[in-house]
CSV table of C-alpha atoms in Angstrom, one decimal:
chain,number,residue,atom,x,y,z
J,1,MET,CA,131.2,133.9,81.8
J,2,ARG,CA,127.5,134.4,81.6
J,3,LYS,CA,127.0,130.7,80.5
J,4,ILE,CA,129.1,129.6,83.5
J,5,LEU,CA,127.0,131.7,85.9
J,6,LEU,CA,123.8,130.4,84.4
J,7,LEU,CA,125.0,126.8,84.8
J,8,LEU,CA,126.0,127.4,88.4
J,9,ALA,CA,122.6,129.0,89.1
J,10,ALA,CA,120.9,126.0,87.6
J,11,LEU,CA,123.0,123.5,89.6
J,12,LEU,CA,122.2,125.5,92.8
J,13,CYS,CA,118.5,125.4,92.0
J,14,LEU,CA,118.6,121.7,91.4
J,15,ALA,CA,120.4,121.1,94.6
J,16,ALA,CA,117.9,123.2,96.5
J,17,CYS,CA,115.0,121.4,94.9
J,18,LYS,CA,116.6,118.1,95.8
J,19,THR,CA,117.1,119.1,99.4
J,20,ALA,CA,113.5,120.2,99.6
J,21,THR,CA,112.2,116.8,98.7
J,22,LEU,CA,114.1,114.7,101.2
J,23,HIS,CA,112.5,112.7,104.0
J,24,PRO,CA,111.7,114.0,107.5
J,25,ALA,CA,114.8,113.8,109.7
J,26,TRP,CA,113.3,111.3,112.1
J,27,THR,CA,112.6,108.6,109.4
J,28,TYR,CA,116.0,107.4,108.3
J,29,ASN,CA,116.9,104.8,110.9
J,30,THR,CA,113.4,103.7,111.9
J,31,VAL,CA,111.9,100.2,112.1
J,32,VAL,CA,108.2,99.8,111.3
J,33,TYR,CA,105.9,97.6,113.3
J,34,GLU,CA,102.6,96.6,111.8
J,35,VAL,CA,99.9,96.3,114.5
J,36,ASN,CA,97.0,93.9,113.7
J,37,ILE,CA,94.7,95.3,116.3
J,38,ARG,CA,92.1,92.5,116.1
J,39,GLN,CA,94.7,89.8,116.8
J,40,PHE,CA,97.1,91.8,119.0
J,41,SER,CA,95.4,91.0,122.3
J,42,PRO,CA,92.5,88.8,123.7
J,43,GLU,CA,90.4,92.0,123.8
J,44,GLY,CA,91.4,93.0,120.2
J,45,THR,CA,91.0,96.7,121.1
J,46,PHE,CA,92.8,100.0,121.1
J,47,LYS,CA,93.2,99.5,124.9
J,48,GLY,CA,94.7,96.1,124.2
J,49,VAL,CA,97.4,97.7,122.1
J,50,GLU,CA,98.0,100.5,124.6
J,51,ALA,CA,98.7,98.0,127.3
J,52,GLN,CA,101.5,96.5,125.3
J,53,LEU,CA,103.3,99.7,124.4
J,54,PRO,CA,106.0,99.0,127.0
J,55,ARG,CA,106.7,95.7,125.4
J,56,LEU,CA,107.0,97.3,121.9
J,57,LYS,CA,109.3,100.0,123.4
J,58,ASP,CA,111.5,97.3,124.8
J,59,LEU,CA,111.6,95.6,121.4
J,60,GLY,CA,112.9,98.9,120.0
J,61,VAL,CA,110.7,99.6,117.1
J,62,ASP,CA,109.9,103.2,116.1
J,63,ILE,CA,106.8,103.5,113.9
J,64,LEU,CA,103.5,101.8,114.7
J,65,TRP,CA,101.5,101.1,111.6
J,66,LEU,CA,97.9,100.5,112.7
J,67,MET,CA,96.0,98.3,110.2
J,68,PRO,CA,92.7,99.9,109.2
J,69,MET,CA,90.8,100.8,112.3
J,70,TYR,CA,87.8,102.5,110.6
J,71,GLU,CA,84.1,101.4,110.7
J,72,ILE,CA,83.6,98.2,108.6
J,73,GLY,CA,80.7,97.7,106.3
J,74,GLU,CA,77.8,95.3,107.0
J,75,VAL,CA,76.7,94.6,103.4
J,76,GLU,CA,78.3,91.5,101.9
J,77,ARG,CA,80.7,91.4,104.8
J,78,LYS,CA,83.2,88.5,104.7
J,79,GLY,CA,83.2,86.3,107.8
J,80,SER,CA,81.6,87.5,111.0
J,81,LEU,CA,83.8,90.5,111.6
J,82,GLY,CA,84.6,91.6,108.1
J,83,SER,CA,87.7,92.9,106.3
J,84,TYR,CA,89.6,95.9,107.7
J,85,TYR,CA,89.8,97.0,104.1
J,86,ALA,CA,86.0,97.3,103.5
J,87,ILE,CA,85.3,100.6,105.1
J,88,SER,CA,81.9,102.2,105.6
J,89,ASP,CA,83.1,105.6,107.0
J,90,TYR,CA,86.7,107.0,106.8
J,91,THR,CA,86.1,109.2,109.8
J,92,LYS,CA,84.7,106.7,112.3
J,93,VAL,CA,86.5,104.0,114.3
J,94,ASN,CA,85.5,100.4,114.2
J,95,PRO,CA,83.5,99.9,117.4
J,96,GLU,CA,85.0,96.4,117.6
J,97,PHE,CA,88.2,98.2,118.6
J,98,GLY,CA,86.7,100.8,121.0
J,99,THR,CA,85.7,104.5,120.8
J,100,MET,CA,87.2,107.5,119.2
J,101,GLN,CA,88.4,108.5,122.7
J,102,ASP,CA,90.1,105.1,123.0
J,103,PHE,CA,91.9,105.7,119.8
J,104,GLU,CA,93.0,109.2,120.8
J,105,ASP,CA,94.2,107.8,124.1
J,106,LEU,CA,96.3,105.2,122.3
J,107,LEU,CA,97.7,107.9,120.0
J,108,ALA,CA,98.6,110.1,122.9
J,109,ALA,CA,100.2,107.2,124.9
J,110,ALA,CA,102.2,106.1,121.9
J,111,HIS,CA,103.5,109.6,121.3
J,112,GLU,CA,104.3,109.9,125.0
J,113,ALA,CA,106.4,106.7,124.7
J,114,GLY,CA,108.3,108.0,121.7
J,115,PHE,CA,106.6,106.2,118.9
J,116,LYS,CA,105.4,107.6,115.6
J,117,VAL,CA,101.9,106.3,114.5
J,118,ILE,CA,100.8,105.9,111.0
J,119,LEU,CA,97.3,104.7,109.8
J,120,ASP,CA,96.5,102.3,107.0
J,121,TRP,CA,94.8,104.4,104.3
J,122,VAL,CA,92.5,102.5,101.9
J,123,ALA,CA,91.7,104.9,99.0
J,124,ASN,CA,91.0,102.4,96.2
J,125,GLN,CA,87.6,101.2,97.4
J,126,THR,CA,85.0,101.3,100.2
J,127,ALA,CA,82.4,98.9,101.6
J,128,PRO,CA,79.1,98.7,99.5
J,129,ASP,CA,77.4,100.6,102.3
J,130,HIS,CA,79.9,103.4,102.7
J,131,VAL,CA,78.3,106.7,103.6
J,132,TRP,CA,79.4,108.0,100.1
J,133,MET,CA,77.2,105.4,98.3
J,134,ASP,CA,74.1,107.4,99.1
J,135,GLY,CA,75.6,110.6,100.2
J,136,LYS,CA,77.5,111.4,97.0
J,137,PRO,CA,76.6,111.4,93.3
J,138,ALA,CA,76.5,108.1,91.5
J,139,ASP,CA,79.8,108.8,89.6
J,140,PHE,CA,81.8,108.6,92.8
J,141,TYR,CA,81.9,104.9,92.1
J,142,GLU,CA,82.9,102.8,89.0
J,143,ARG,CA,79.7,101.3,87.6
J,144,ASP,CA,78.7,98.7,85.0
J,145,SER,CA,76.3,99.3,82.1
J,146,LEU,CA,73.4,98.7,84.4
J,147,GLY,CA,74.6,101.3,86.9
J,148,ASN,CA,75.7,98.8,89.5
J,149,ALA,CA,78.8,99.7,91.5
J,150,ILE,CA,81.6,97.2,90.8
J,151,TRP,CA,84.5,95.7,92.6
J,152,GLU,CA,88.0,94.4,91.6
J,153,TYR,CA,89.4,90.8,91.9
J,154,ASP,CA,87.5,88.8,94.5
J,155,TRP,CA,86.9,91.8,96.7
J,156,THR,CA,83.2,91.3,96.7
J,157,ASP,CA,82.8,93.1,100.0
J,158,THR,CA,84.0,96.4,98.4
J,159,ARG,CA,83.1,98.8,95.6
J,160,SER,CA,85.6,100.7,93.5
J,161,LEU,CA,85.9,104.4,93.7
J,162,ASN,CA,85.9,106.3,90.4
J,163,TYR,CA,89.2,108.3,90.1
J,164,GLU,CA,88.2,109.9,86.9
J,165,ASN,CA,86.0,112.1,89.1
J,166,THR,CA,88.3,114.6,90.8
J,167,ALA,CA,85.7,115.2,93.5
J,168,VAL,CA,86.8,111.8,94.8
J,169,TRP,CA,90.3,113.2,95.1
J,170,ASP,CA,89.0,116.1,97.2
J,171,ALA,CA,87.0,113.8,99.4
J,172,GLN,CA,90.1,111.6,100.1
J,173,ASP,CA,92.2,114.7,100.8
J,174,GLU,CA,89.6,115.9,103.3
J,175,CYS,CA,89.4,112.5,105.1
J,176,MET,CA,93.2,112.1,105.4
J,177,ARG,CA,93.4,115.6,106.9
J,178,PHE,CA,90.8,114.6,109.5
J,179,TRP,CA,93.3,112.2,111.0
J,180,LEU,CA,96.3,114.4,110.5
J,181,GLU,CA,94.5,117.0,112.6
J,182,LYS,CA,94.3,114.4,115.3
J,183,GLY,CA,98.1,114.1,115.3
J,184,VAL,CA,98.8,110.9,113.4
J,185,ASP,CA,102.3,110.9,111.8
J,186,GLY,CA,101.4,109.7,108.3
J,187,PHE,CA,99.9,106.9,106.3
J,188,ARG,CA,100.6,103.5,104.8
J,189,CYS,CA,98.5,103.7,101.6
J,190,ASP,CA,97.0,100.5,100.5
J,191,ALA,CA,97.3,99.3,96.9
J,192,ALA,CA,98.6,102.7,96.0
J,193,ALA,CA,99.3,101.8,92.4
J,194,GLU,CA,95.6,100.9,91.8
J,195,MET,CA,94.8,104.7,91.8
J,196,PRO,CA,96.2,106.9,89.1
J,197,ALA,CA,99.6,108.4,90.0
J,198,ASN,CA,98.1,111.9,89.1
J,199,PHE,CA,95.8,111.6,92.1
J,200,TRP,CA,98.7,111.2,94.5
J,201,LYS,CA,100.7,113.9,92.7
J,202,ALA,CA,97.7,116.3,93.1
J,203,VAL,CA,96.8,115.6,96.7
J,204,LEU,CA,100.0,114.7,98.5
J,205,PRO,CA,102.1,117.9,97.8
J,206,GLY,CA,99.5,120.0,99.7
J,207,ILE,CA,99.5,117.5,102.6
J,208,HIS,CA,103.3,117.6,102.7
J,209,ARG,CA,103.1,121.4,102.7
J,210,ASP,CA,100.7,121.6,105.6
J,211,TYR,CA,102.1,118.6,107.6
J,212,PRO,CA,105.8,118.7,106.6
J,213,ASP,CA,107.0,116.2,109.2
J,214,ILE,CA,104.8,113.2,108.2
J,215,TYR,CA,105.9,109.9,106.7
J,216,LEU,CA,104.1,108.3,103.7
J,217,LEU,CA,104.5,104.7,102.7
J,218,ALA,CA,103.0,103.3,99.4
J,219,GLU,CA,102.0,99.7,99.0
J,220,ALA,CA,103.5,99.9,95.4
J,221,GLU,CA,106.8,99.4,93.8
J,222,THR,CA,106.8,101.9,91.0
J,223,PRO,CA,109.5,104.6,91.0
J,224,GLU,CA,106.8,107.0,89.8
J,225,LEU,CA,105.5,107.1,93.4
J,226,ALA,CA,108.9,107.3,95.0
J,227,ASP,CA,109.3,111.1,95.2
J,228,PRO,CA,109.8,112.2,98.9
J,229,GLY,CA,108.2,115.5,99.6
J,230,VAL,CA,106.0,115.2,96.6
J,231,THR,CA,104.4,111.7,96.8
J,232,PHE,CA,105.8,109.0,99.0
J,233,ASP,CA,108.8,108.5,101.3
J,234,ALA,CA,108.8,104.8,100.9
J,235,THR,CA,107.6,102.1,98.5
J,236,TYR,CA,107.4,98.3,98.9
J,237,ALA,CA,110.2,96.0,98.0
J,238,TRP,CA,107.8,93.3,96.6
J,239,LYS,CA,110.2,92.0,94.1
J,240,LEU,CA,112.8,91.5,96.7
J,241,HIS,CA,110.3,89.8,99.0
J,242,HIS,CA,109.3,87.3,96.3
J,243,MET,CA,112.9,86.7,95.4
J,244,MET,CA,113.8,85.9,99.0
J,245,ASN,CA,110.9,83.3,99.0
J,246,ASP,CA,112.3,81.9,95.7
J,247,ILE,CA,115.9,81.7,97.0
J,248,ALA,CA,114.7,79.9,100.2
J,249,GLN,CA,112.8,77.4,98.0
J,250,GLY,CA,115.8,76.9,95.7
J,251,THR,CA,114.4,78.4,92.5
J,252,LYS,CA,116.7,81.5,92.6
J,253,THR,CA,120.2,82.2,93.8
J,254,ALA,CA,122.4,84.8,95.4
J,255,GLN,CA,123.3,85.9,91.9
J,256,ASP,CA,119.7,86.8,91.2
J,257,LEU,CA,119.7,88.9,94.4
J,258,ARG,CA,123.0,90.7,93.3
J,259,ASP,CA,121.3,91.5,90.0
J,260,TYR,CA,118.2,92.8,91.8
J,261,LEU,CA,120.3,95.2,93.9
J,262,ALA,CA,122.0,96.6,90.8
J,263,GLU,CA,118.7,97.0,89.0
J,264,ASP,CA,117.0,98.6,92.0
J,265,ASP,CA,119.8,101.2,92.3
J,266,LEU,CA,119.1,102.2,88.7
J,267,TRP,CA,115.4,102.4,89.4
J,268,MET,CA,115.5,104.2,92.7
J,269,GLY,CA,118.7,106.2,92.9
J,270,THR,CA,119.9,106.9,96.5
J,271,ASP,CA,117.0,108.8,98.0
J,272,GLY,CA,114.3,106.2,98.0
J,273,PHE,CA,113.2,104.0,101.0
J,274,ARG,CA,112.1,100.4,100.3
J,275,LEU,CA,110.0,98.7,102.9
J,276,MET,CA,111.6,95.3,103.4
J,277,PHE,CA,109.9,92.4,105.1
J,278,THR,CA,109.7,88.6,105.4
J,279,SER,CA,106.0,88.9,106.4
J,280,ASN,CA,103.1,91.2,106.6
J,281,HIS,CA,99.3,90.8,107.0
J,282,ASP,CA,98.8,89.7,103.4
J,283,GLU,CA,101.6,87.3,103.3
J,284,ASN,CA,100.9,85.7,106.7
J,285,SER,CA,97.1,85.2,106.2
J,286,TRP,CA,97.1,84.1,102.6
J,287,SER,CA,100.6,82.7,101.8
J,288,GLY,CA,101.7,81.6,105.2
J,289,SER,CA,104.2,82.7,107.9
J,290,GLU,CA,107.8,83.3,106.9
J,291,PHE,CA,108.6,79.8,108.3
J,292,GLU,CA,106.1,78.3,106.0
J,293,ARG,CA,107.4,80.1,102.9
J,294,MET,CA,111.1,80.3,103.8
J,295,GLY,CA,111.7,77.5,106.2
J,296,LYS,CA,115.2,77.6,107.8
J,297,ALA,CA,116.1,80.6,105.6
J,298,ALA,CA,113.7,82.9,107.4
J,299,LYS,CA,116.3,84.3,109.8
J,300,VAL,CA,119.0,85.1,107.2
J,301,MET,CA,116.3,86.8,105.0
J,302,GLU,CA,115.4,88.9,108.1
J,303,VAL,CA,119.0,89.9,108.4
J,304,LEU,CA,119.0,91.1,104.8
J,305,CYS,CA,115.8,93.2,105.4
J,306,PHE,CA,117.7,95.0,108.2
J,307,THR,CA,121.0,95.6,106.4
J,308,LEU,CA,120.4,96.0,102.7
J,309,PRO,CA,120.6,99.5,101.2
J,310,LYS,CA,117.5,101.7,101.0
J,311,GLY,CA,115.8,99.2,103.3
J,312,GLN,CA,113.4,100.2,106.0
J,313,PRO,CA,112.6,97.0,107.9
J,314,LEU,CA,109.1,95.9,108.9
J,315,VAL,CA,108.2,93.6,111.8
J,316,TYR,CA,104.6,92.2,111.6
J,317,THR,CA,102.5,91.3,114.6
J,318,GLY,CA,103.8,88.1,116.1
J,319,GLN,CA,107.1,88.0,114.3
J,320,GLU,CA,109.0,89.1,117.4
J,321,ILE,CA,108.0,85.8,119.1
J,322,GLY,CA,108.4,83.7,116.0
J,323,ILE,CA,104.7,82.9,115.4
J,324,THR,CA,104.3,80.1,112.9
J,325,ARG,CA,100.6,80.1,112.2
J,326,ARG,CA,98.5,82.0,109.8
J,327,LEU,CA,96.3,84.6,111.5
J,328,GLU,CA,92.7,84.7,110.5
J,329,PHE,CA,91.7,87.7,108.5
J,330,PHE,CA,87.9,88.0,109.0
J,331,GLU,CA,87.6,86.4,112.4
J,332,LYS,CA,89.0,86.8,115.9
J,333,ASP,CA,92.3,84.9,116.2
J,334,PRO,CA,94.3,86.6,118.9
J,335,ILE,CA,97.9,86.0,120.0
J,336,THR,CA,97.6,85.3,123.7
J,337,ASP,CA,101.1,84.5,124.8
J,338,TRP,CA,103.7,87.2,124.2
J,339,ARG,CA,106.4,85.8,126.5
J,340,PRO,CA,109.8,86.6,125.0
J,341,ASN,CA,111.9,83.9,123.5
J,342,GLN,CA,115.0,83.5,121.4
J,343,TYR,CA,113.3,85.0,118.4
J,344,THR,CA,112.5,88.1,120.4
J,345,GLU,CA,116.2,88.5,121.2
J,346,PHE,CA,117.0,88.0,117.5
J,347,ILE,CA,114.7,90.8,116.4
J,348,LYS,CA,115.8,93.1,119.3
J,349,THR,CA,119.4,92.6,118.2
J,350,LEU,CA,118.6,93.5,114.6
J,351,VAL,CA,116.7,96.6,115.7
J,352,ALA,CA,119.6,97.7,117.9
J,353,LEU,CA,122.1,97.1,115.0
J,354,ARG,CA,119.9,99.3,112.9
J,355,HIS,CA,119.9,102.1,115.4
J,356,ASP,CA,123.5,101.9,116.3
J,357,HIS,CA,124.9,102.1,112.8
J,358,PRO,CA,124.2,105.2,110.8
J,359,CYS,CA,125.6,103.5,107.7
J,360,LEU,CA,122.5,101.3,107.7
J,361,ALA,CA,120.1,104.2,107.3
J,362,ALA,CA,117.7,104.3,104.4
J,363,GLY,CA,117.9,106.8,101.6
J,364,GLU,CA,120.7,109.1,101.0
J,365,LYS,CA,121.8,109.2,104.6
J,366,GLY,CA,122.8,105.6,104.5
J,367,ALA,CA,125.7,104.0,102.7
J,368,PRO,CA,125.5,102.0,99.4
J,369,ALA,CA,126.3,98.3,99.4
J,370,VAL,CA,129.7,97.5,97.9
J,371,LEU,CA,129.8,93.8,97.0
J,372,ILE,CA,132.7,91.9,98.6
J,373,GLN,CA,134.5,89.8,96.0
J,374,GLY,CA,136.2,86.4,96.3
J,375,VAL,CA,133.3,84.7,98.1
J,376,PRO,CA,131.5,81.5,97.0
J,377,ASP,CA,128.7,82.1,94.4
J,378,ASN,CA,125.9,81.3,96.9
J,379,VAL,CA,127.2,83.8,99.5
J,380,LEU,CA,125.9,87.4,99.3
J,381,ALA,CA,128.7,89.6,100.9
J,382,PHE,CA,128.6,93.3,101.1
J,383,ARG,CA,130.1,96.3,103.0
J,384,ARG,CA,128.3,99.5,103.9
J,385,SER,CA,130.6,102.3,105.1
J,386,LYS,CA,130.0,105.9,105.9
J,387,GLY,CA,131.9,108.4,108.1
J,388,GLY,CA,133.9,105.7,109.8
J,389,ASP,CA,130.9,103.5,110.5
J,390,VAL,CA,131.3,100.2,108.8
J,391,ILE,CA,129.1,97.1,108.6
J,392,GLU,CA,130.0,93.9,106.6
J,393,VAL,CA,127.5,91.2,106.0
J,394,TYR,CA,128.2,87.6,104.9
J,395,ALA,CA,125.0,85.7,104.1
J,396,ASN,CA,124.9,82.0,103.0
J,397,LEU,CA,121.9,81.8,100.7
J,398,SER,CA,122.0,78.1,100.4
J,399,ALA,CA,121.1,74.9,102.3
J,400,GLN,CA,124.8,73.7,102.3
J,401,PRO,CA,127.6,74.9,104.6
J,402,VAL,CA,130.2,77.1,102.9
J,403,GLU,CA,133.8,78.2,103.7
J,404,VAL,CA,134.4,81.9,103.5
J,405,THR,CA,137.5,83.9,104.1
J,406,ILE,CA,136.7,86.8,106.3
J,407,GLY,CA,139.7,89.0,107.0
J,408,HIS,CA,142.5,86.5,107.7
J,409,ASN,CA,140.2,83.8,108.9
J,410,ASN,CA,138.5,80.9,107.2
J,411,VAL,CA,135.0,80.7,108.5
J,412,THR,CA,132.3,78.1,108.0
J,413,LEU,CA,128.9,79.6,107.4
J,414,GLU,CA,126.2,77.0,108.3
J,415,PRO,CA,123.3,76.5,105.9
J,416,TRP,CA,121.4,79.7,105.8
J,417,GLY,CA,123.9,81.2,108.2
J,418,TRP,CA,125.4,84.7,108.4
J,419,GLN,CA,128.0,86.8,110.0
J,420,ILE,CA,127.8,90.6,110.6
J,421,LEU,CA,131.0,92.5,111.4
J,422,GLY,CA,131.0,96.1,112.4
J,423,LYS,CA,133.0,99.0,113.8
């Protein structure tokens, strides 16, 4: 009897611990919108974003992710305006975008309109002329044998912080809290796997404790960082993204995607969120728009981003009007015509579908995907069902039309076509 009681107590403790680590209630059915402030309006300012909040509200998105809006370094700057990711002071705004008061006005207006706002946090490196370069000990940065601060990859406009020095951890914690105190709703953490996982595991629990309703997104795919309430609510679905590019280009198939879904279930369990996307700032600027990479398959891949399990869909600046060009990264290259078109209606429909169907929620509140059998090999068909809410998706992941039996009807799915059924 004593063993049974101990087992029950352990199970209750495990359940309580699990419940304590779940995501904030507001996050499960949200759609993220990435705001490229520089290119968002002819002005390229906080005020330029604020003026378009009604348009974003009509689109239906929920979370505004502001790309880095901090002061940019001058030393070894790339281009005339520099990279958003080469920061010279974590607690100052980029004057190109306006003043601190302008940022606070945007934050207040976004909250008033019902949006959540997260900031892009760049913890891996700073600009060479960041205030810490002279204001902190030399071992704040990684250095070569001659004592020169070093950088990674081709990021010559940055210098890498030294995460063997835990004082760097404390400094990052302090700067993140600076913005949380202003009322931001969380962070998208750039290149999160470049820092040791122990850094995030040391810093984020305290932030979760003091700001329990925030949302944290890691630009990383490792399950080690997918621990809601301890580290991150969401991680990137990079593997899925590259697989969708490959399927569109004919080098992978629907079966590869089915295999991925089974593998990711083993990796992530039911609690994790995966940020799913056909484009973002990196992909658009360096690899091309979704139309350049995916061609006529771009729309069906977007449908999957909105309907696959664990998925939290992302819309990048300009996707809602079907922009086809690469946006400049280090120069001004604004979108000047935001008039709605058929692509706007397409995105709005997917956002509404997401909001209207609880079974499409991310994490444990959503339903798993049950594969529908008896369809052609190049069709991904799945059902998500929870509490009477049901969605069925039939996606033709090929450049040829296919015949599919849906219910009692024979249906032709056009090349890269789809059908969504729901009740």
